[in-house]
Amino acid sequence: MRQRRVRRVAGLALVSATASALTAVGPAGSAAAEDPPPPAPAMHSVKYTVFAEQPTKVDIYYRDLDPPTWADYSHNPYVYSPKVEVHVGPDEQWNLDVWLKNPDEWAMVTATSGPGQATPNIHCVLAVDGVVVKTHQGPKGALCSIRHW
């Protein structure tokens, strides 16, 4: 009697182990592993440069991250466009390197000298992955962007 009981317990253990093993095996005998996550979108190196032909203080707005959606950006663009106040000149550039998923939509830098009579002739340069894609200059401000909206 004891021998039958041992066999029965051993048999139940075998059935349980088999069921566990089958649970871990998917269709057609393949291991049921989670699908790998999709690859992360490629990030692009974006470099912003601002300078002026005459020393001056400028307000610079730039984009340093991709908004999740157009609606998020539209609702509050300044969340996605930080501002800095800096002095620039012919020998004094402002440079910033950022990483963006979609620079064609979101890469942007703008600089203005504000009110007053001075015209320091401000320049901006926008490079993506080491290639200059936009330059601009103006007497009191400049905008570099490659967005199409």
mmCIF file of C-alpha atoms in Angstrom:
data_model
loop_
_atom_site.group_PDB
_atom_site.id
_atom_site.type_symbol
_atom_site.label_atom_id
_atom_site.label_comp_id
_atom_site.label_asym_id
_atom_site.label_seq_id
_atom_site.Cartn_x
_atom_site.Cartn_y
_atom_site.Cartn_z
ATOM 1 C CA MET A 1 0.000 0.000 0.000
ATOM 2 C CA ARG A 2 2.786 2.361 0.895
ATOM 3 C CA GLN A 3 4.482 1.583 -2.425
ATOM 4 C CA ARG A 4 1.338 2.546 -4.362
ATOM 5 C CA ARG A 5 1.085 5.783 -2.477
ATOM 6 C CA VAL A 6 4.709 6.666 -3.263
ATOM 7 C CA ARG A 7 4.093 5.920 -6.941
ATOM 8 C CA ARG A 8 0.958 8.056 -6.922
ATOM 9 C CA VAL A 9 2.788 11.005 -5.303
ATOM 10 C CA ALA A 10 5.681 10.561 -7.730
ATOM 11 C CA GLY A 11 3.205 10.424 -10.619
ATOM 12 C CA LEU A 12 1.508 13.623 -9.472
ATOM 13 C CA ALA A 13 4.886 15.321 -9.174
ATOM 14 C CA LEU A 14 5.729 14.227 -12.727
ATOM 15 C CA VAL A 15 2.396 15.536 -14.056
ATOM 16 C CA SER A 16 2.930 18.828 -12.229
ATOM 17 C CA ALA A 17 6.474 19.196 -13.587
ATOM 18 C CA THR A 18 5.282 18.367 -17.107
ATOM 19 C CA ALA A 19 2.472 20.921 -16.889
ATOM 20 C CA SER A 20 4.943 23.555 -15.701
ATOM 21 C CA ALA A 21 7.267 22.748 -18.566
ATOM 22 C CA LEU A 22 4.427 22.904 -21.093
ATOM 23 C CA THR A 23 3.335 26.259 -19.735
ATOM 24 C CA ALA A 24 6.811 27.608 -20.496
ATOM 25 C CA VAL A 25 6.689 26.252 -24.055
ATOM 26 C CA GLY A 26 4.596 28.067 -26.619
ATOM 27 C CA PRO A 27 3.104 26.890 -29.903
ATOM 28 C CA ALA A 28 5.115 24.505 -32.046
ATOM 29 C CA GLY A 29 7.394 23.715 -29.121
ATOM 30 C CA SER A 30 9.122 27.103 -29.087
ATOM 31 C CA ALA A 31 10.078 28.704 -25.816
ATOM 32 C CA ALA A 32 7.483 31.296 -24.820
ATOM 33 C CA ALA A 33 9.701 34.294 -24.215
ATOM 34 C CA GLU A 34 8.503 37.868 -24.244
ATOM 35 C CA ASP A 35 8.918 39.635 -27.543
ATOM 36 C CA PRO A 36 11.969 41.869 -27.454
ATOM 37 C CA PRO A 37 11.168 45.552 -27.083
ATOM 38 C CA PRO A 38 11.114 47.544 -30.315
ATOM 39 C CA PRO A 39 14.386 49.303 -31.067
ATOM 40 C CA ALA A 40 14.673 52.793 -29.690
ATOM 41 C CA PRO A 41 14.328 55.534 -32.296
ATOM 42 C CA ALA A 42 17.666 56.782 -33.521
ATOM 43 C CA MET A 43 18.778 59.932 -31.752
ATOM 44 C CA HIS A 44 20.414 62.741 -33.705
ATOM 45 C CA SER A 45 23.124 65.067 -32.499
ATOM 46 C CA VAL A 46 21.998 68.678 -32.808
ATOM 47 C CA LYS A 47 24.344 71.619 -32.260
ATOM 48 C CA TYR A 48 23.149 75.190 -31.831
ATOM 49 C CA THR A 49 25.518 78.163 -32.167
ATOM 50 C CA VAL A 50 24.723 81.857 -31.682
ATOM 51 C CA PHE A 51 27.094 84.832 -32.016
ATOM 52 C CA ALA A 52 26.954 88.511 -32.962
ATOM 53 C CA GLU A 53 29.203 90.892 -34.875
ATOM 54 C CA GLN A 54 29.050 93.372 -31.963
ATOM 55 C CA PRO A 55 29.110 92.398 -28.268
ATOM 56 C CA THR A 56 25.547 92.250 -26.951
ATOM 57 C CA LYS A 57 23.187 90.487 -24.580
ATOM 58 C CA VAL A 58 20.713 88.142 -26.302
ATOM 59 C CA ASP A 59 17.700 86.095 -25.286
ATOM 60 C CA ILE A 60 17.975 82.608 -26.765
ATOM 61 C CA TYR A 61 15.147 80.077 -27.022
ATOM 62 C CA TYR A 62 16.021 76.557 -28.133
ATOM 63 C CA ARG A 63 14.512 73.084 -28.316
ATOM 64 C CA ASP A 64 16.367 70.448 -26.318
ATOM 65 C CA LEU A 65 13.827 67.602 -26.364
ATOM 66 C CA ASP A 66 11.133 66.251 -28.631
ATOM 67 C CA PRO A 67 7.611 66.959 -27.370
ATOM 68 C CA PRO A 68 5.555 63.747 -27.157
ATOM 69 C CA THR A 69 2.911 65.128 -29.536
ATOM 70 C CA TRP A 70 2.099 68.277 -31.450
ATOM 71 C CA ALA A 71 -0.803 68.883 -29.049
ATOM 72 C CA ASP A 72 1.549 68.792 -26.051
ATOM 73 C CA TYR A 73 3.820 71.327 -27.711
ATOM 74 C CA SER A 74 0.955 73.517 -28.876
ATOM 75 C CA HIS A 75 -0.618 73.568 -25.410
ATOM 76 C CA ASN A 76 2.518 75.029 -23.804
ATOM 77 C CA PRO A 77 5.483 75.586 -26.175
ATOM 78 C CA TYR A 78 7.656 77.179 -23.505
ATOM 79 C CA VAL A 79 7.824 73.888 -21.608
ATOM 80 C CA TYR A 80 9.739 72.563 -24.633
ATOM 81 C CA SER A 81 11.643 75.768 -25.446
ATOM 82 C CA PRO A 82 13.941 76.835 -22.614
ATOM 83 C CA LYS A 83 15.309 80.378 -22.570
ATOM 84 C CA VAL A 84 18.755 81.627 -21.607
ATOM 85 C CA GLU A 85 20.161 85.153 -21.476
ATOM 86 C CA VAL A 86 23.797 85.348 -22.546
ATOM 87 C CA HIS A 87 26.392 87.770 -23.845
ATOM 88 C CA VAL A 88 27.703 87.045 -27.329
ATOM 89 C CA GLY A 89 30.012 88.808 -29.710
ATOM 90 C CA PRO A 90 32.442 88.170 -32.545
ATOM 91 C CA ASP A 91 34.755 86.239 -30.197
ATOM 92 C CA GLU A 92 32.084 85.002 -27.790
ATOM 93 C CA GLN A 93 29.766 82.247 -29.057
ATOM 94 C CA TRP A 94 26.964 80.420 -27.301
ATOM 95 C CA ASN A 95 27.014 76.704 -28.168
ATOM 96 C CA LEU A 96 24.718 73.894 -27.071
ATOM 97 C CA ASP A 97 24.707 70.224 -28.033
ATOM 98 C CA VAL A 98 21.434 68.297 -27.628
ATOM 99 C CA TRP A 99 19.971 64.974 -28.807
ATOM 100 C CA LEU A 100 16.640 64.871 -30.669
ATOM 101 C CA LYS A 101 14.699 61.968 -32.176
ATOM 102 C CA ASN A 102 13.169 64.112 -34.912
ATOM 103 C CA PRO A 103 15.235 67.232 -35.620
ATOM 104 C CA ASP A 104 13.322 67.861 -38.868
ATOM 105 C CA GLU A 105 10.304 68.727 -36.720
ATOM 106 C CA TRP A 106 11.799 70.032 -33.489
ATOM 107 C CA ALA A 107 15.330 71.443 -33.914
ATOM 108 C CA MET A 108 15.169 75.213 -33.396
ATOM 109 C CA VAL A 109 17.202 78.073 -31.958
ATOM 110 C CA THR A 110 16.318 81.744 -32.025
ATOM 111 C CA ALA A 111 18.172 84.737 -30.592
ATOM 112 C CA THR A 112 17.115 88.364 -30.214
ATOM 113 C CA SER A 113 18.835 91.429 -28.797
ATOM 114 C CA GLY A 114 15.625 93.089 -27.652
ATOM 115 C CA PRO A 115 14.565 96.737 -27.843
ATOM 116 C CA GLY A 116 16.993 99.549 -28.436
ATOM 117 C CA GLN A 117 18.819 101.221 -31.278
ATOM 118 C CA ALA A 118 21.803 98.828 -31.405
ATOM 119 C CA THR A 119 21.991 96.409 -34.329
ATOM 120 C CA PRO A 120 24.608 93.836 -33.301
ATOM 121 C CA ASN A 121 23.926 91.641 -36.361
ATOM 122 C CA ILE A 122 23.101 88.314 -34.697
ATOM 123 C CA HIS A 123 23.914 84.959 -36.320
ATOM 124 C CA CYS A 124 22.675 81.424 -35.637
ATOM 125 C CA VAL A 125 23.880 78.076 -36.928
ATOM 126 C CA LEU A 126 22.043 74.737 -36.699
ATOM 127 C CA ALA A 127 23.897 71.476 -37.371
ATOM 128 C CA VAL A 128 22.440 67.952 -37.344
ATOM 129 C CA ASP A 129 24.751 64.954 -37.069
ATOM 130 C CA GLY A 130 27.730 67.198 -37.814
ATOM 131 C CA VAL A 131 26.245 68.803 -40.946
ATOM 132 C CA VAL A 132 25.198 72.471 -40.981
ATOM 133 C CA VAL A 133 21.588 72.451 -42.169
ATOM 134 C CA LYS A 134 20.540 76.043 -41.457
ATOM 135 C CA THR A 135 22.127 79.441 -40.890
ATOM 136 C CA HIS A 136 20.515 82.822 -40.500
ATOM 137 C CA GLN A 137 21.465 86.364 -39.519
ATOM 138 C CA GLY A 138 19.654 89.566 -38.840
ATOM 139 C CA PRO A 139 20.392 93.022 -37.424
ATOM 140 C CA LYS A 140 18.559 92.343 -34.133
ATOM 141 C CA GLY A 141 17.820 88.614 -34.238
ATOM 142 C CA ALA A 142 18.066 85.308 -36.051
ATOM 143 C CA LEU A 143 16.032 82.099 -36.288
ATOM 144 C CA CYS A 144 17.470 78.724 -37.302
ATOM 145 C CA SER A 145 14.916 75.950 -37.799
ATOM 146 C CA ILE A 146 14.315 73.185 -40.315
ATOM 147 C CA ARG A 147 10.734 72.448 -39.281
ATOM 148 C CA HIS A 148 8.096 72.474 -41.985
ATOM 149 C CA TRP A 149 5.115 73.832 -40.017
#
